[in-house]
XYZ file of C-alpha atoms in Angstrom:
332
model
C 142.651 83.567 103.073
C 139.818 83.377 104.862
C 136.229 84.237 103.220
C 136.070 87.173 105.265
C 139.609 88.528 103.411
C 138.634 87.186 100.442
C 134.847 89.033 100.998
C 137.449 92.766 102.145
C 139.597 92.619 99.293
C 137.066 91.877 96.922
C 135.249 95.360 98.339
C 138.674 96.996 98.170
C 139.349 96.055 94.840
C 135.596 97.416 93.574
C 136.243 101.052 95.114
C 139.522 101.326 93.886
C 137.880 100.482 90.156
C 134.923 103.191 91.560
C 137.238 105.789 91.730
C 139.287 105.280 88.785
C 136.136 105.340 86.814
C 134.347 108.318 88.550
C 137.805 110.133 88.168
C 137.723 109.300 84.166
C 134.068 110.603 83.588
C 135.187 113.589 86.054
C 138.413 114.113 83.572
C 136.404 114.225 79.817
C 133.146 116.246 81.444
C 133.375 118.675 83.687
C 134.945 122.084 83.829
C 137.227 121.958 86.969
C 139.091 119.534 85.337
C 140.446 118.538 88.739
C 142.637 114.845 88.851
C 143.121 114.575 92.454
C 142.454 110.813 93.389
C 142.484 111.355 96.668
C 139.694 113.736 96.449
C 137.424 111.030 94.563
C 139.210 107.932 97.154
C 138.191 110.514 100.842
C 135.086 111.445 98.898
C 134.027 107.463 98.834
C 135.501 106.638 102.578
C 132.449 109.689 103.846
C 130.110 107.941 101.846
C 131.013 104.723 102.773
C 131.260 105.044 106.185
C 129.294 108.011 106.828
C 132.513 109.182 109.273
C 133.831 113.184 110.657
C 135.359 114.976 108.350
C 137.741 114.934 110.295
C 137.550 111.505 110.457
C 138.016 110.975 106.506
C 140.981 113.681 106.625
C 142.654 111.198 108.845
C 143.125 108.435 107.310
C 147.108 108.016 106.850
C 146.616 107.614 102.510
C 144.313 110.963 102.385
C 146.063 113.401 104.686
C 143.894 116.535 104.412
C 142.229 118.632 106.581
C 138.722 119.065 107.866
C 138.316 122.394 106.215
C 140.207 120.447 102.683
C 138.063 117.583 103.404
C 134.710 119.508 103.094
C 136.107 121.745 99.986
C 136.564 118.429 98.895
C 133.140 116.565 99.084
C 131.502 119.483 97.582
C 132.734 119.729 94.514
C 133.187 115.597 93.670
C 129.149 115.952 95.298
C 129.180 119.451 93.040
C 129.890 116.937 90.052
C 128.227 113.599 90.578
C 125.176 115.941 91.215
C 125.431 117.555 87.974
C 127.093 115.506 85.788
C 126.448 111.681 86.968
C 122.903 111.555 88.406
C 121.364 111.931 85.059
C 122.990 109.606 83.177
C 122.796 106.851 85.968
C 119.687 107.826 87.253
C 116.408 107.187 84.790
C 113.741 105.785 84.214
C 113.132 103.380 81.218
C 112.546 105.138 77.787
C 112.847 102.377 74.929
C 111.217 99.660 74.442
C 114.304 98.002 75.187
C 114.948 99.303 78.506
C 111.228 98.663 79.030
C 110.837 94.845 77.662
C 114.222 94.093 79.360
C 111.741 94.554 83.550
C 108.884 93.975 81.985
C 109.929 89.848 81.202
C 110.988 89.538 84.064
C 108.177 90.437 86.392
C 105.624 88.122 83.671
C 108.281 85.496 84.001
C 109.217 85.838 88.207
C 105.266 86.423 89.587
C 102.849 86.174 86.818
C 102.374 89.953 86.183
C 102.598 91.472 83.597
C 103.339 94.881 81.874
C 105.510 95.923 85.229
C 107.807 99.144 84.794
C 109.566 99.199 88.321
C 109.093 99.078 92.097
C 108.160 102.237 94.175
C 108.452 102.706 97.901
C 110.143 105.700 99.382
C 112.244 105.047 103.180
C 113.891 107.771 104.956
C 117.403 109.160 105.465
C 118.020 111.055 108.845
C 119.560 114.336 108.836
C 121.181 117.142 111.801
C 117.621 119.454 112.372
C 117.470 122.801 110.707
C 117.765 125.509 112.724
C 113.950 126.155 114.193
C 113.777 129.295 112.951
C 115.182 128.996 109.866
C 112.777 130.164 107.318
C 113.776 129.097 103.828
C 114.027 125.059 106.472
C 111.685 124.750 109.293
C 112.909 121.732 111.563
C 109.041 120.685 112.297
C 108.819 120.361 108.178
C 111.482 117.883 108.163
C 110.561 115.420 110.736
C 108.534 113.096 109.512
C 104.936 112.013 110.064
C 105.376 109.544 112.801
C 107.088 111.791 114.728
C 110.355 110.054 114.651
C 113.145 112.034 115.266
C 116.906 109.611 115.440
C 117.537 110.596 118.743
C 116.831 114.504 117.996
C 117.660 114.676 114.885
C 115.239 115.125 111.475
C 114.212 113.114 108.574
C 114.866 113.608 105.016
C 112.932 111.180 103.460
C 114.056 108.997 99.731
C 110.798 109.248 98.448
C 109.768 107.865 95.701
C 112.243 105.827 94.270
C 111.030 103.586 91.400
C 113.649 100.348 90.954
C 113.872 97.544 88.261
C 114.455 93.798 89.434
C 118.209 94.123 89.687
C 117.950 96.368 92.170
C 118.910 99.971 89.873
C 117.555 102.597 90.722
C 114.566 104.550 87.665
C 114.622 107.267 89.966
C 115.213 109.195 93.420
C 113.992 112.248 95.187
C 115.152 113.532 97.896
C 113.866 117.272 97.810
C 110.728 117.075 100.491
C 111.123 116.960 104.616
C 110.689 114.006 105.922
C 107.168 115.000 107.262
C 105.629 114.480 103.159
C 103.796 111.435 102.228
C 104.974 109.189 100.051
C 101.575 109.893 97.662
C 101.709 113.824 97.403
C 105.296 113.646 96.123
C 104.499 110.526 94.033
C 101.593 112.905 92.348
C 104.560 116.163 92.269
C 106.913 113.324 90.563
C 107.614 113.634 86.652
C 108.194 109.882 86.236
C 104.130 110.087 87.648
C 103.497 112.337 84.611
C 105.360 110.924 82.301
C 103.075 107.362 83.053
C 99.589 109.551 82.514
C 101.419 111.489 79.346
C 101.511 107.828 77.381
C 99.339 105.503 79.316
C 97.367 105.413 76.376
C 99.947 103.672 74.040
C 101.974 101.448 76.480
C 99.371 100.097 78.730
C 102.699 100.190 81.500
C 102.168 100.466 85.509
C 104.433 100.384 88.854
C 104.349 98.472 91.930
C 103.306 100.359 95.127
C 102.124 99.700 98.892
C 99.019 101.193 100.043
C 100.877 103.991 101.019
C 99.771 105.158 97.428
C 96.592 106.232 94.887
C 95.360 102.856 93.152
C 95.806 104.709 89.225
C 96.260 102.911 85.667
C 100.063 103.263 85.749
C 100.452 102.241 90.133
C 98.614 99.197 91.068
C 98.590 98.855 94.872
C 97.688 95.608 97.428
C 93.362 95.090 97.736
C 92.736 96.896 100.999
C 89.864 94.462 102.087
C 90.767 91.269 100.095
C 87.553 89.769 101.505
C 88.391 86.160 98.349
C 90.365 83.955 97.214
C 91.649 86.166 93.977
C 92.648 89.342 95.841
C 94.078 87.497 98.333
C 96.499 86.103 96.113
C 96.771 89.445 94.354
C 98.508 90.410 97.632
C 100.265 88.247 97.689
C 102.364 87.967 94.395
C 102.474 91.704 94.894
C 103.531 91.398 98.091
C 106.994 89.610 96.418
C 107.351 91.464 93.638
C 107.395 94.606 95.805
C 110.179 93.500 98.122
C 112.357 94.142 95.274
C 112.345 97.499 95.590
C 112.231 96.977 99.956
C 115.939 95.182 99.323
C 117.093 97.372 96.646
C 116.742 100.606 100.004
C 118.795 98.321 101.561
C 121.677 97.360 99.847
C 121.336 101.026 99.037
C 121.986 101.573 102.435
C 124.253 98.243 103.465
C 126.746 99.857 100.894
C 126.647 103.307 101.618
C 125.972 104.199 105.305
C 126.061 107.827 105.099
C 122.547 107.345 105.047
C 121.618 105.208 107.998
C 119.912 106.552 111.287
C 123.150 105.892 112.893
C 125.453 108.596 110.818
C 123.265 111.581 110.402
C 123.864 113.619 107.870
C 125.336 117.169 109.315
C 124.095 119.346 106.327
C 121.667 121.514 105.318
C 118.472 120.214 103.276
C 120.036 121.076 99.743
C 123.434 119.436 100.135
C 121.595 116.350 102.079
C 119.966 115.241 98.510
C 123.651 115.558 97.027
C 124.555 113.312 99.192
C 121.636 110.892 98.892
C 121.803 111.587 94.891
C 125.716 110.578 94.805
C 124.616 107.578 96.348
C 122.316 106.922 94.211
C 124.764 107.179 91.093
C 126.981 104.936 93.097
C 124.856 102.783 93.870
C 123.610 102.105 89.594
C 127.433 102.153 88.693
C 128.253 99.356 91.145
C 125.173 97.165 89.239
C 126.474 98.217 85.990
C 130.080 96.958 87.435
C 128.756 93.343 88.783
C 129.403 94.938 92.285
C 127.307 92.882 94.730
C 126.503 93.653 98.113
C 127.075 90.082 100.618
C 124.216 89.075 101.603
C 124.808 90.163 105.102
C 125.579 93.039 104.467
C 122.089 94.342 103.651
C 120.164 96.380 105.843
C 116.459 95.805 106.940
C 114.183 99.000 106.198
C 111.416 98.831 108.104
C 109.629 102.509 106.540
C 106.336 102.014 105.752
C 104.461 104.782 105.123
C 100.508 105.531 105.965
C 97.603 103.854 104.947
C 95.328 107.602 104.190
C 91.894 108.055 102.181
C 92.016 110.986 99.227
C 89.980 111.849 96.003
C 91.504 109.358 93.585
C 89.531 109.696 90.056
C 91.762 107.578 88.377
C 91.036 105.078 91.046
C 88.197 102.681 88.723
C 90.433 102.421 85.885
C 93.482 101.285 88.150
C 91.045 98.639 89.671
C 90.237 97.446 86.143
C 94.136 97.289 85.782
C 94.349 95.219 89.085
C 91.428 93.507 88.987
C 92.713 91.850 85.164
C 95.779 90.642 87.128
C 93.565 88.932 89.776
C 92.285 87.103 86.853
C 95.790 86.060 85.480
C 97.550 84.556 88.360
C 93.791 82.890 88.741
C 94.505 81.721 85.933
C 98.240 80.812 86.100
C 97.033 78.838 89.408
C 94.581 76.471 87.864
C 96.848 75.615 84.658
């Protein structure tokens, strides 16, 4: 058997185990208590391929009509959104969880107290109606006017990951015209880090699209000395973790690719995205890793903007302290 066949067989086995895992979880936790393997298999197939409902239903194993597929997807995605997302996509709270992440970044990049990486990406969706008051079309075209061949964008902004590409937080409720920094300011994770910073000096790493804060370290915008340049270089290498995680997410769940725009209203698209983030983490928990050649390259990069930031000075002190750590390590 050639290598491709072995990989395909491994992937199929992983999907079968994933389907069984989800069914068992639903049976224990969801009030609907439906037990159809076909329902979960159809949902997984749709998320993996991103094809139309009719195409999923025409699979000779699934064999469901388009209306039946639509009903099944709504039920399974709703269940995963309500019951599974909060269980499998969660920000580290315990000392053990945070230490595991920070120790890895300290060992690998010599940056202490890092408990996650933050970045954003856009997901293509079919544009809402122009006259829709709740979801106006103009709000869903991103600020760079990229419309994916007349399709709008719903971003997974505020995707935070750890060193194993596990998603720690995901927000898919803002339209594509929203800047990363605004969604960060509105996030529960930012409020949590703000509340705990005095007791736990911990931070995330993010690109220049985010504000420099005590709990979020960004690169130097003008690295005019060797220390700043070294920090930016190490910061970039460490931050590539989240970029790769996004590539793994989109590579495994092709419904999130820009070539597979989601044909749903924004709230339903959000449930699709949350379901994919949940399944992504379950796959990592199962040690089911995506082959390197299937990881997509995500070129999303938000603009740098200037805004009032009362926390800048404290954040800059933390960032400069990391420069000292990098220089000390280099001189040893």
